[in-house]
Amino acid sequence: MNNNKAPLLSIITPMYNSAAFLSVCIESVLNQEYKNIEFIIVDDGSTDDSYAIAERYAKQDARIRLIRMEQNGGQSVARNRALDIAQGELITFMDSDDAIEPCTYADAVRLMQEDSELDIVQFPVTWGYATHREEWLDGTLDSISGQEKIVSSWAYKRYGLTWVNWDKIFRSNLFLKIRYFPGIYFEDNLLLLEVMLRVNKMAFTHTGAYRYYIHSEQKLNWTEKHSHDSMLAQTEIIRLLREHHPDLRVVRAEFYRRIANACVAEIKARGSKVKVVQMAKSCLREASLADIFGKNRLSPKAKLKIFALKLWSMLS
């Protein structure tokens, strides 16, 4: 990156029936202190006034690139479409019903200009209902270096490192041949693992904030599809780690723990014959003793649970 020139930042926002919140989102981006942006808004087949609202702003500000999908394909498809055309040296993501404080991108980009080795910068998040600020989330370090430490910190959620994409600015080369898995919940988990496996250094800013709004109609009702997609994402993460990074046992161990816990919860809720449990059994059956009992951060109780479920999977 040329430190003497402000790099282009591509901001990717999928939208679907977001008319009630869209103006706040768009204006928070256009009012950023950092001005060298392309704001890619992908309308994912909205049936309300979302496209008309976005089109009105696009006519007023040439930095907006508005794309209209013919039918609703989901956030992953919309984000992938934007990634295919993004021109920025840097990339970030934003949901169409959220907002971002004015200095956020400027402070994060400045760090990346000052240190060409930084692959990602994560900025603070405020979580809460749209009517008030509820919780502040910030990184506890200034930076993390080394691929194994970064991936491990991400897996164990250490130092405030999150599993979401919209509180980070990425160098665009991290997305070469990487795209979102379409049609599932928790798509961030899969993509971020693939991205983190390419990262050697990341930093945290402690200024600005991404405002994540939880609207009353968005309260999550956990369904069987959520359980399925969560298990799918985690078993796929295990597969990727096993095939491409067999040395990262400490990371695999954490995901085996999560899969074991989800398996037990699903058995209690729906019985042992459901597909989610069968997916978990297939994955745990392949867990090696070194993965389970080797050097990792799992408690003795967690290790025994994984081992017991592995034996059960092998015998049933």
mmCIF file of N, CA and C in Angstrom, residues 99-224:
data_model
loop_
_atom_site.group_PDB
_atom_site.id
_atom_site.type_symbol
_atom_site.label_atom_id
_atom_site.label_comp_id
_atom_site.label_asym_id
_atom_site.label_seq_id
_atom_site.Cartn_x
_atom_site.Cartn_y
_atom_site.Cartn_z
ATOM 1 N N ALA A 99 -25.165 1.216 11.924
ATOM 2 C CA ALA A 99 -24.532 2.513 11.649
ATOM 3 C C ALA A 99 -23.100 2.467 12.147
ATOM 4 N N ILE A 100 -22.339 3.498 11.801
ATOM 5 C CA ILE A 100 -20.939 3.527 12.216
ATOM 6 C C ILE A 100 -20.542 4.960 12.565
ATOM 7 N N GLU A 101 -19.784 5.110 13.639
ATOM 8 C CA GLU A 101 -19.414 6.440 14.115
ATOM 9 C C GLU A 101 -18.380 7.078 13.187
ATOM 10 N N PRO A 102 -18.371 8.403 13.089
ATOM 11 C CA PRO A 102 -17.658 9.099 12.011
ATOM 12 C C PRO A 102 -16.170 8.842 11.888
ATOM 13 N N CYS A 103 -15.452 8.657 12.983
ATOM 14 C CA CYS A 103 -13.990 8.520 12.897
ATOM 15 C C CYS A 103 -13.524 7.085 12.699
ATOM 16 N N THR A 104 -14.444 6.129 12.678
ATOM 17 C CA THR A 104 -14.083 4.711 12.761
ATOM 18 C C THR A 104 -13.157 4.269 11.631
ATOM 19 N N TYR A 105 -13.578 4.486 10.399
ATOM 20 C CA TYR A 105 -12.770 4.013 9.278
ATOM 21 C C TYR A 105 -11.457 4.786 9.166
ATOM 22 N N ALA A 106 -11.492 6.080 9.416
ATOM 23 C CA ALA A 106 -10.274 6.886 9.302
ATOM 24 C C ALA A 106 -9.197 6.400 10.258
ATOM 25 N N ASP A 107 -9.572 6.112 11.497
ATOM 26 C CA ASP A 107 -8.596 5.668 12.481
ATOM 27 C C ASP A 107 -8.047 4.291 12.139
ATOM 28 N N ALA A 108 -8.913 3.399 11.644
ATOM 29 C CA ALA A 108 -8.461 2.052 11.291
ATOM 30 C C ALA A 108 -7.551 2.073 10.066
ATOM 31 N N VAL A 109 -7.935 2.846 9.053
ATOM 32 C CA VAL A 109 -7.108 2.922 7.843
ATOM 33 C C VAL A 109 -5.755 3.541 8.152
ATOM 34 N N ARG A 110 -5.724 4.533 9.028
ATOM 35 C CA ARG A 110 -4.455 5.151 9.383
ATOM 36 C C ARG A 110 -3.472 4.125 9.937
ATOM 37 N N LEU A 111 -3.953 3.231 10.775
ATOM 38 C CA LEU A 111 -3.087 2.172 11.303
ATOM 39 C C LEU A 111 -2.527 1.315 10.172
ATOM 40 N N MET A 112 -3.355 0.989 9.197
ATOM 41 C CA MET A 112 -2.909 0.136 8.095
ATOM 42 C C MET A 112 -1.934 0.869 7.187
ATOM 43 N N GLN A 113 -2.068 2.179 7.094
ATOM 44 C CA GLN A 113 -1.094 2.957 6.335
ATOM 45 C C GLN A 113 0.246 3.031 7.057
ATOM 46 N N GLU A 114 0.189 3.109 8.381
ATOM 47 C CA GLU A 114 1.411 3.233 9.165
ATOM 48 C C GLU A 114 2.177 1.916 9.265
ATOM 49 N N ASP A 115 1.476 0.792 9.127
ATOM 50 C CA ASP A 115 2.114 -0.517 9.255
ATOM 51 C C ASP A 115 1.657 -1.397 8.096
ATOM 52 N N SER A 116 2.509 -1.544 7.098
ATOM 53 C CA SER A 116 2.143 -2.301 5.899
ATOM 54 C C SER A 116 2.003 -3.790 6.163
ATOM 55 N N GLU A 117 2.443 -4.275 7.336
ATOM 56 C CA GLU A 117 2.325 -5.694 7.657
ATOM 57 C C GLU A 117 0.955 -6.050 8.235
ATOM 58 N N LEU A 118 0.165 -5.057 8.580
ATOM 59 C CA LEU A 118 -1.158 -5.338 9.138
ATOM 60 C C LEU A 118 -2.093 -5.866 8.049
ATOM 61 N N ASP A 119 -2.719 -7.006 8.316
ATOM 62 C CA ASP A 119 -3.686 -7.591 7.395
ATOM 63 C C ASP A 119 -5.120 -7.201 7.739
ATOM 64 N N ILE A 120 -5.393 -7.023 9.038
ATOM 65 C CA ILE A 120 -6.739 -6.707 9.520
ATOM 66 C C ILE A 120 -6.630 -5.694 10.646
ATOM 67 N N VAL A 121 -7.574 -4.783 10.717
ATOM 68 C CA VAL A 121 -7.755 -3.930 11.894
ATOM 69 C C VAL A 121 -9.196 -4.092 12.365
ATOM 70 N N GLN A 122 -9.355 -4.399 13.639
ATOM 71 C CA GLN A 122 -10.691 -4.523 14.233
ATOM 72 C C GLN A 122 -10.973 -3.302 15.093
ATOM 73 N N PHE A 123 -12.202 -2.775 14.976
ATOM 74 C CA PHE A 123 -12.571 -1.584 15.742
ATOM 75 C C PHE A 123 -13.686 -1.924 16.734
ATOM 76 N N PRO A 124 -13.949 -1.046 17.701
ATOM 77 C CA PRO A 124 -14.949 -1.335 18.733
ATOM 78 C C PRO A 124 -16.364 -1.469 18.173
ATOM 79 N N VAL A 125 -17.215 -2.106 18.975
ATOM 80 C CA VAL A 125 -18.619 -2.309 18.624
ATOM 81 C C VAL A 125 -19.490 -1.896 19.801
ATOM 82 N N THR A 126 -20.602 -1.246 19.505
ATOM 83 C CA THR A 126 -21.633 -1.068 20.526
ATOM 84 C C THR A 126 -22.791 -1.985 20.153
ATOM 85 N N TRP A 127 -23.188 -2.822 21.105
ATOM 86 C CA TRP A 127 -24.306 -3.737 20.912
ATOM 87 C C TRP A 127 -25.493 -3.211 21.697
ATOM 88 N N GLY A 128 -26.666 -3.269 21.126
ATOM 89 C CA GLY A 128 -27.820 -2.859 21.900
ATOM 90 C C GLY A 128 -29.039 -2.628 21.051
ATOM 91 N N TYR A 129 -30.128 -2.295 21.730
ATOM 92 C CA TYR A 129 -31.358 -1.975 21.036
ATOM 93 C C TYR A 129 -31.243 -0.587 20.412
ATOM 94 N N ALA A 130 -32.014 -0.359 19.386
ATOM 95 C CA ALA A 130 -31.886 0.880 18.617
ATOM 96 C C ALA A 130 -32.154 2.120 19.455
ATOM 97 N N THR A 131 -32.813 1.971 20.583
ATOM 98 C CA THR A 131 -33.169 3.135 21.396
ATOM 99 C C THR A 131 -32.105 3.509 22.422
ATOM 100 N N HIS A 132 -31.119 2.636 22.648
ATOM 101 C CA HIS A 132 -30.102 2.970 23.640
ATOM 102 C C HIS A 132 -28.866 2.099 23.464
ATOM 103 N N ARG A 133 -27.764 2.568 23.983
ATOM 104 C CA ARG A 133 -26.513 1.808 23.939
ATOM 105 C C ARG A 133 -26.492 0.836 25.109
ATOM 106 N N GLU A 134 -26.216 -0.409 24.819
ATOM 107 C CA GLU A 134 -26.312 -1.435 25.844
ATOM 108 C C GLU A 134 -24.951 -1.981 26.273
ATOM 109 N N GLU A 135 -24.068 -2.253 25.322
ATOM 110 C CA GLU A 135 -22.800 -2.886 25.666
ATOM 111 C C GLU A 135 -21.705 -2.411 24.724
ATOM 112 N N TRP A 136 -20.518 -2.212 25.271
ATOM 113 C CA TRP A 136 -19.352 -1.796 24.488
ATOM 114 C C TRP A 136 -18.375 -2.953 24.421
ATOM 115 N N LEU A 137 -17.945 -3.294 23.209
ATOM 116 C CA LEU A 137 -16.981 -4.373 23.029
ATOM 117 C C LEU A 137 -15.741 -3.830 22.354
ATOM 118 N N ASP A 138 -14.590 -4.068 22.956
ATOM 119 C CA ASP A 138 -13.326 -3.550 22.430
ATOM 120 C C ASP A 138 -12.248 -4.604 22.618
ATOM 121 N N GLY A 139 -11.247 -4.582 21.756
ATOM 122 C CA GLY A 139 -10.108 -5.479 21.920
ATOM 123 C C GLY A 139 -9.302 -5.122 23.152
ATOM 124 N N THR A 140 -8.685 -6.127 23.752
ATOM 125 C CA THR A 140 -7.899 -5.905 24.970
ATOM 126 C C THR A 140 -6.412 -5.760 24.685
ATOM 127 N N LEU A 141 -6.004 -5.897 23.427
ATOM 128 C CA LEU A 141 -4.612 -5.702 23.033
ATOM 129 C C LEU A 141 -4.548 -4.621 21.951
ATOM 130 N N ASP A 142 -3.324 -4.198 21.621
ATOM 131 C CA ASP A 142 -3.147 -3.298 20.492
ATOM 132 C C ASP A 142 -2.933 -4.065 19.202
ATOM 133 N N SER A 143 -2.276 -5.246 19.295
ATOM 134 C CA SER A 143 -2.042 -6.042 18.088
ATOM 135 C C SER A 143 -1.748 -7.493 18.471
ATOM 136 N N ILE A 144 -1.894 -8.373 17.483
ATOM 137 C CA ILE A 144 -1.552 -9.794 17.628
ATOM 138 C C ILE A 144 -0.748 -10.193 16.397
ATOM 139 N N SER A 145 0.331 -10.925 16.596
ATOM 140 C CA SER A 145 1.180 -11.373 15.487
ATOM 141 C C SER A 145 1.344 -12.885 15.530
ATOM 142 N N GLY A 146 1.527 -13.469 14.345
ATOM 143 C CA GLY A 146 1.736 -14.905 14.238
ATOM 144 C C GLY A 146 0.445 -15.628 13.907
ATOM 145 N N GLN A 147 0.468 -16.425 12.832
ATOM 146 C CA GLN A 147 -0.760 -17.067 12.362
ATOM 147 C C GLN A 147 -1.401 -17.955 13.412
ATOM 148 N N GLU A 148 -0.610 -18.791 14.076
ATOM 149 C CA GLU A 148 -1.188 -19.721 15.051
ATOM 150 C C GLU A 148 -1.833 -18.968 16.213
ATOM 151 N N LYS A 149 -1.191 -17.911 16.688
ATOM 152 C CA LYS A 149 -1.749 -17.147 17.797
ATOM 153 C C LYS A 149 -3.035 -16.444 17.380
ATOM 154 N N ILE A 150 -3.060 -15.913 16.163
ATOM 155 C CA ILE A 150 -4.251 -15.211 15.685
ATOM 156 C C ILE A 150 -5.423 -16.181 15.528
ATOM 157 N N VAL A 151 -5.183 -17.318 14.870
ATOM 158 C CA VAL A 151 -6.269 -18.278 14.651
ATOM 159 C C VAL A 151 -6.745 -18.846 15.980
ATOM 160 N N SER A 152 -5.816 -19.140 16.870
ATOM 161 C CA SER A 152 -6.186 -19.654 18.194
ATOM 162 C C SER A 152 -6.978 -18.621 18.984
ATOM 163 N N SER A 153 -6.550 -17.365 18.936
ATOM 164 C CA SER A 153 -7.259 -16.296 19.647
ATOM 165 C C SER A 153 -8.658 -16.121 19.081
ATOM 166 N N TRP A 154 -8.790 -16.247 17.754
ATOM 167 C CA TRP A 154 -10.108 -16.151 17.128
ATOM 168 C C TRP A 154 -10.999 -17.310 17.582
ATOM 169 N N ALA A 155 -10.470 -18.518 17.558
ATOM 170 C CA ALA A 155 -11.269 -19.690 17.923
ATOM 171 C C ALA A 155 -11.744 -19.625 19.365
ATOM 172 N N TYR A 156 -10.865 -19.182 20.263
ATOM 173 C CA TYR A 156 -11.188 -19.132 21.689
ATOM 174 C C TYR A 156 -11.769 -17.781 22.116
ATOM 175 N N LYS A 157 -11.957 -16.881 21.129
ATOM 176 C CA LYS A 157 -12.507 -15.545 21.398
ATOM 177 C C LYS A 157 -11.699 -14.815 22.468
ATOM 178 N N ARG A 158 -10.391 -14.860 22.335
ATOM 179 C CA ARG A 158 -9.521 -14.181 23.285
ATOM 180 C C ARG A 158 -9.214 -12.760 22.817
ATOM 181 N N TYR A 159 -8.889 -11.902 23.762
ATOM 182 C CA TYR A 159 -8.464 -10.516 23.513
ATOM 183 C C TYR A 159 -9.546 -9.679 22.832
ATOM 184 N N GLY A 160 -10.793 -10.131 22.873
ATOM 185 C CA GLY A 160 -11.860 -9.381 22.228
ATOM 186 C C GLY A 160 -11.972 -9.619 20.737
ATOM 187 N N LEU A 161 -11.211 -10.573 20.196
ATOM 188 C CA LEU A 161 -11.281 -10.887 18.771
ATOM 189 C C LEU A 161 -12.618 -11.569 18.475
ATOM 190 N N THR A 162 -13.379 -11.018 17.547
ATOM 191 C CA THR A 162 -14.752 -11.470 17.312
ATOM 192 C C THR A 162 -14.866 -12.395 16.107
ATOM 193 N N TRP A 163 -16.037 -12.981 15.971
ATOM 194 C CA TRP A 163 -16.342 -13.897 14.870
ATOM 195 C C TRP A 163 -17.155 -13.233 13.767
ATOM 196 N N VAL A 164 -17.286 -11.938 13.784
ATOM 197 C CA VAL A 164 -18.094 -11.244 12.778
ATOM 198 C C VAL A 164 -17.195 -10.480 11.817
ATOM 199 N N ASN A 165 -17.764 -10.084 10.680
ATOM 200 C CA ASN A 165 -16.943 -9.423 9.664
ATOM 201 C C ASN A 165 -17.079 -7.912 9.660
ATOM 202 N N TRP A 166 -18.179 -7.377 10.237
ATOM 203 C CA TRP A 166 -18.463 -5.957 10.060
ATOM 204 C C TRP A 166 -17.742 -5.041 11.058
ATOM 205 N N ASP A 167 -16.930 -5.591 11.945
ATOM 206 C CA ASP A 167 -16.125 -4.745 12.837
ATOM 207 C C ASP A 167 -14.652 -4.779 12.454
ATOM 208 N N LYS A 168 -14.372 -5.055 11.191
ATOM 209 C CA LYS A 168 -12.988 -5.198 10.733
ATOM 210 C C LYS A 168 -12.792 -4.569 9.362
ATOM 211 N N ILE A 169 -11.580 -4.063 9.130
ATOM 212 C CA ILE A 169 -11.142 -3.704 7.790
ATOM 213 C C ILE A 169 -10.083 -4.715 7.381
ATOM 214 N N PHE A 170 -10.229 -5.254 6.180
ATOM 215 C CA PHE A 170 -9.341 -6.300 5.662
ATOM 216 C C PHE A 170 -8.565 -5.778 4.456
ATOM 217 N N ARG A 171 -7.359 -6.273 4.276
ATOM 218 C CA ARG A 171 -6.700 -6.067 2.993
ATOM 219 C C ARG A 171 -7.413 -6.955 1.968
ATOM 220 N N SER A 172 -7.656 -6.411 0.798
ATOM 221 C CA SER A 172 -8.497 -7.099 -0.176
ATOM 222 C C SER A 172 -7.886 -8.401 -0.676
ATOM 223 N N ASN A 173 -6.545 -8.521 -0.627
ATOM 224 C CA ASN A 173 -5.935 -9.754 -1.134
ATOM 225 C C ASN A 173 -6.260 -10.965 -0.264
ATOM 226 N N LEU A 174 -6.779 -10.739 0.931
ATOM 227 C CA LEU A 174 -7.174 -11.859 1.783
ATOM 228 C C LEU A 174 -8.353 -12.625 1.191
ATOM 229 N N PHE A 175 -9.102 -11.991 0.283
ATOM 230 C CA PHE A 175 -10.311 -12.605 -0.259
ATOM 231 C C PHE A 175 -10.090 -13.268 -1.613
ATOM 232 N N LEU A 176 -8.841 -13.343 -2.071
ATOM 233 C CA LEU A 176 -8.578 -14.025 -3.326
ATOM 234 C C LEU A 176 -8.992 -15.487 -3.205
ATOM 235 N N LYS A 177 -9.922 -15.904 -4.055
ATOM 236 C CA LYS A 177 -10.442 -17.278 -4.104
ATOM 237 C C LYS A 177 -11.178 -17.685 -2.825
ATOM 238 N N ILE A 178 -11.624 -16.708 -2.052
ATOM 239 C CA ILE A 178 -12.436 -16.981 -0.858
ATOM 240 C C ILE A 178 -13.760 -16.242 -1.007
ATOM 241 N N ARG A 179 -14.848 -16.965 -0.810
ATOM 242 C CA ARG A 179 -16.165 -16.362 -0.859
ATOM 243 C C ARG A 179 -17.046 -16.968 0.240
ATOM 244 N N TYR A 180 -18.163 -16.304 0.498
ATOM 245 C CA TYR A 180 -19.102 -16.771 1.512
ATOM 246 C C TYR A 180 -19.820 -18.035 1.057
ATOM 247 N N PHE A 181 -20.068 -18.935 2.012
ATOM 248 C CA PHE A 181 -20.846 -20.152 1.772
ATOM 249 C C PHE A 181 -22.316 -19.741 1.707
ATOM 250 N N PRO A 182 -22.989 -19.963 0.562
ATOM 251 C CA PRO A 182 -24.363 -19.460 0.418
ATOM 252 C C PRO A 182 -25.399 -20.330 1.127
ATOM 253 N N GLY A 183 -26.487 -19.683 1.524
ATOM 254 C CA GLY A 183 -27.665 -20.401 1.979
ATOM 255 C C GLY A 183 -27.652 -20.892 3.410
ATOM 256 N N ILE A 184 -26.703 -20.430 4.222
ATOM 257 C CA ILE A 184 -26.672 -20.888 5.611
ATOM 258 C C ILE A 184 -26.540 -19.702 6.558
ATOM 259 N N TYR A 185 -26.979 -19.922 7.796
ATOM 260 C CA TYR A 185 -26.665 -18.998 8.870
ATOM 261 C C TYR A 185 -25.198 -19.214 9.270
ATOM 262 N N PHE A 186 -24.630 -18.266 10.017
ATOM 263 C CA PHE A 186 -23.266 -18.379 10.553
ATOM 264 C C PHE A 186 -22.224 -18.460 9.432
ATOM 265 N N GLU A 187 -22.541 -17.806 8.302
ATOM 266 C CA GLU A 187 -21.603 -17.819 7.189
ATOM 267 C C GLU A 187 -20.308 -17.099 7.533
ATOM 268 N N ASP A 188 -20.381 -16.148 8.488
ATOM 269 C CA ASP A 188 -19.170 -15.439 8.907
ATOM 270 C C ASP A 188 -18.122 -16.399 9.466
ATOM 271 N N ASN A 189 -18.581 -17.404 10.203
ATOM 272 C CA ASN A 189 -17.648 -18.319 10.859
ATOM 273 C C ASN A 189 -16.743 -19.005 9.854
ATOM 274 N N LEU A 190 -17.342 -19.538 8.804
ATOM 275 C CA LEU A 190 -16.565 -20.253 7.798
ATOM 276 C C LEU A 190 -15.611 -19.328 7.067
ATOM 277 N N LEU A 191 -16.136 -18.197 6.597
ATOM 278 C CA LEU A 191 -15.282 -17.291 5.837
ATOM 279 C C LEU A 191 -14.151 -16.740 6.691
ATOM 280 N N LEU A 192 -14.454 -16.360 7.923
ATOM 281 C CA LEU A 192 -13.412 -15.760 8.757
ATOM 282 C C LEU A 192 -12.302 -16.742 9.083
ATOM 283 N N LEU A 193 -12.626 -18.022 9.248
ATOM 284 C CA LEU A 193 -11.545 -18.981 9.466
ATOM 285 C C LEU A 193 -10.606 -18.989 8.270
ATOM 286 N N GLU A 194 -11.172 -19.077 7.057
ATOM 287 C CA GLU A 194 -10.327 -19.100 5.866
ATOM 288 C C GLU A 194 -9.480 -17.834 5.764
ATOM 289 N N VAL A 195 -10.077 -16.702 6.113
ATOM 290 C CA VAL A 195 -9.332 -15.442 6.082
ATOM 291 C C VAL A 195 -8.247 -15.436 7.149
ATOM 292 N N MET A 196 -8.605 -15.816 8.386
ATOM 293 C CA MET A 196 -7.637 -15.784 9.483
ATOM 294 C C MET A 196 -6.431 -16.677 9.216
ATOM 295 N N LEU A 197 -6.630 -17.744 8.456
ATOM 296 C CA LEU A 197 -5.524 -18.640 8.125
ATOM 297 C C LEU A 197 -4.517 -17.989 7.178
ATOM 298 N N ARG A 198 -4.855 -16.806 6.653
ATOM 299 C CA ARG A 198 -3.938 -16.061 5.788
ATOM 300 C C ARG A 198 -3.321 -14.855 6.497
ATOM 301 N N VAL A 199 -3.719 -14.629 7.736
ATOM 302 C CA VAL A 199 -3.332 -13.403 8.443
ATOM 303 C C VAL A 199 -2.104 -13.648 9.311
ATOM 304 N N ASN A 200 -1.140 -12.740 9.236
ATOM 305 C CA ASN A 200 0.063 -12.834 10.058
ATOM 306 C C ASN A 200 0.147 -11.750 11.123
ATOM 307 N N LYS A 201 -0.632 -10.678 10.929
ATOM 308 C CA LYS A 201 -0.625 -9.621 11.938
ATOM 309 C C LYS A 201 -1.929 -8.840 11.845
ATOM 310 N N MET A 202 -2.523 -8.545 12.997
ATOM 311 C CA MET A 202 -3.721 -7.720 13.037
ATOM 312 C C MET A 202 -3.633 -6.775 14.219
ATOM 313 N N ALA A 203 -4.430 -5.727 14.173
ATOM 314 C CA ALA A 203 -4.405 -4.724 15.237
ATOM 315 C C ALA A 203 -5.824 -4.355 15.639
ATOM 316 N N PHE A 204 -5.930 -3.670 16.769
ATOM 317 C CA PHE A 204 -7.211 -3.185 17.283
ATOM 318 C C PHE A 204 -7.137 -1.661 17.420
ATOM 319 N N THR A 205 -8.176 -0.986 16.955
ATOM 320 C CA THR A 205 -8.303 0.427 17.309
ATOM 321 C C THR A 205 -9.216 0.505 18.530
ATOM 322 N N HIS A 206 -9.097 1.590 19.256
ATOM 323 C CA HIS A 206 -9.910 1.757 20.463
ATOM 324 C C HIS A 206 -10.726 3.049 20.381
ATOM 325 N N THR A 207 -10.906 3.515 19.140
ATOM 326 C CA THR A 207 -11.695 4.726 18.890
ATOM 327 C C THR A 207 -12.736 4.426 17.821
ATOM 328 N N GLY A 208 -13.761 5.259 17.763
ATOM 329 C CA GLY A 208 -14.850 5.003 16.842
ATOM 330 C C GLY A 208 -15.640 3.786 17.308
ATOM 331 N N ALA A 209 -16.627 3.384 16.528
ATOM 332 C CA ALA A 209 -17.403 2.189 16.873
ATOM 333 C C ALA A 209 -18.370 1.847 15.761
ATOM 334 N N TYR A 210 -18.564 0.552 15.567
ATOM 335 C CA TYR A 210 -19.644 0.039 14.736
ATOM 336 C C TYR A 210 -20.856 -0.093 15.636
ATOM 337 N N ARG A 211 -21.969 0.469 15.229
ATOM 338 C CA ARG A 211 -23.191 0.420 16.034
ATOM 339 C C ARG A 211 -24.083 -0.714 15.543
ATOM 340 N N TYR A 212 -24.073 -1.801 16.277
ATOM 341 C CA TYR A 212 -24.896 -2.969 15.943
ATOM 342 C C TYR A 212 -26.224 -2.843 16.663
ATOM 343 N N TYR A 213 -27.279 -2.652 15.896
ATOM 344 C CA TYR A 213 -28.598 -2.443 16.470
ATOM 345 C C TYR A 213 -29.399 -3.743 16.469
ATOM 346 N N ILE A 214 -30.006 -4.048 17.593
ATOM 347 C CA ILE A 214 -30.903 -5.195 17.694
ATOM 348 C C ILE A 214 -32.321 -4.642 17.732
ATOM 349 N N HIS A 215 -33.010 -4.762 16.630
ATOM 350 C CA HIS A 215 -34.372 -4.265 16.548
ATOM 351 C C HIS A 215 -35.323 -5.319 17.106
ATOM 352 N N SER A 216 -36.422 -4.889 17.665
ATOM 353 C CA SER A 216 -37.312 -5.803 18.376
ATOM 354 C C SER A 216 -37.765 -6.960 17.504
ATOM 355 N N GLU A 217 -37.966 -6.713 16.205
ATOM 356 C CA GLU A 217 -38.449 -7.768 15.329
ATOM 357 C C GLU A 217 -37.336 -8.721 14.910
ATOM 358 N N GLN A 218 -36.090 -8.419 15.321
ATOM 359 C CA GLN A 218 -34.967 -9.250 14.908
ATOM 360 C C GLN A 218 -34.518 -10.229 15.993
ATOM 361 N N LYS A 219 -35.242 -10.311 17.089
ATOM 362 C CA LYS A 219 -34.856 -11.243 18.135
ATOM 363 C C LYS A 219 -34.820 -12.657 17.555
ATOM 364 N N LEU A 220 -33.729 -13.343 17.810
ATOM 365 C CA LEU A 220 -33.506 -14.630 17.175
ATOM 366 C C LEU A 220 -34.315 -15.732 17.830
ATOM 367 N N ASN A 221 -35.148 -16.393 17.022
ATOM 368 C CA ASN A 221 -35.822 -17.601 17.459
ATOM 369 C C ASN A 221 -35.043 -18.784 16.899
ATOM 370 N N TRP A 222 -34.377 -19.518 17.784
ATOM 371 C CA TRP A 222 -33.505 -20.609 17.349
ATOM 372 C C TRP A 222 -34.340 -21.726 16.745
ATOM 373 N N THR A 223 -34.044 -22.101 15.523
ATOM 374 C CA THR A 223 -34.805 -23.119 14.818
ATOM 375 C C THR A 223 -33.929 -24.324 14.520
ATOM 376 N N GLU A 224 -34.541 -25.343 13.956
ATOM 377 C CA GLU A 224 -33.779 -26.530 13.574
ATOM 378 C C GLU A 224 -32.750 -26.190 12.503
#
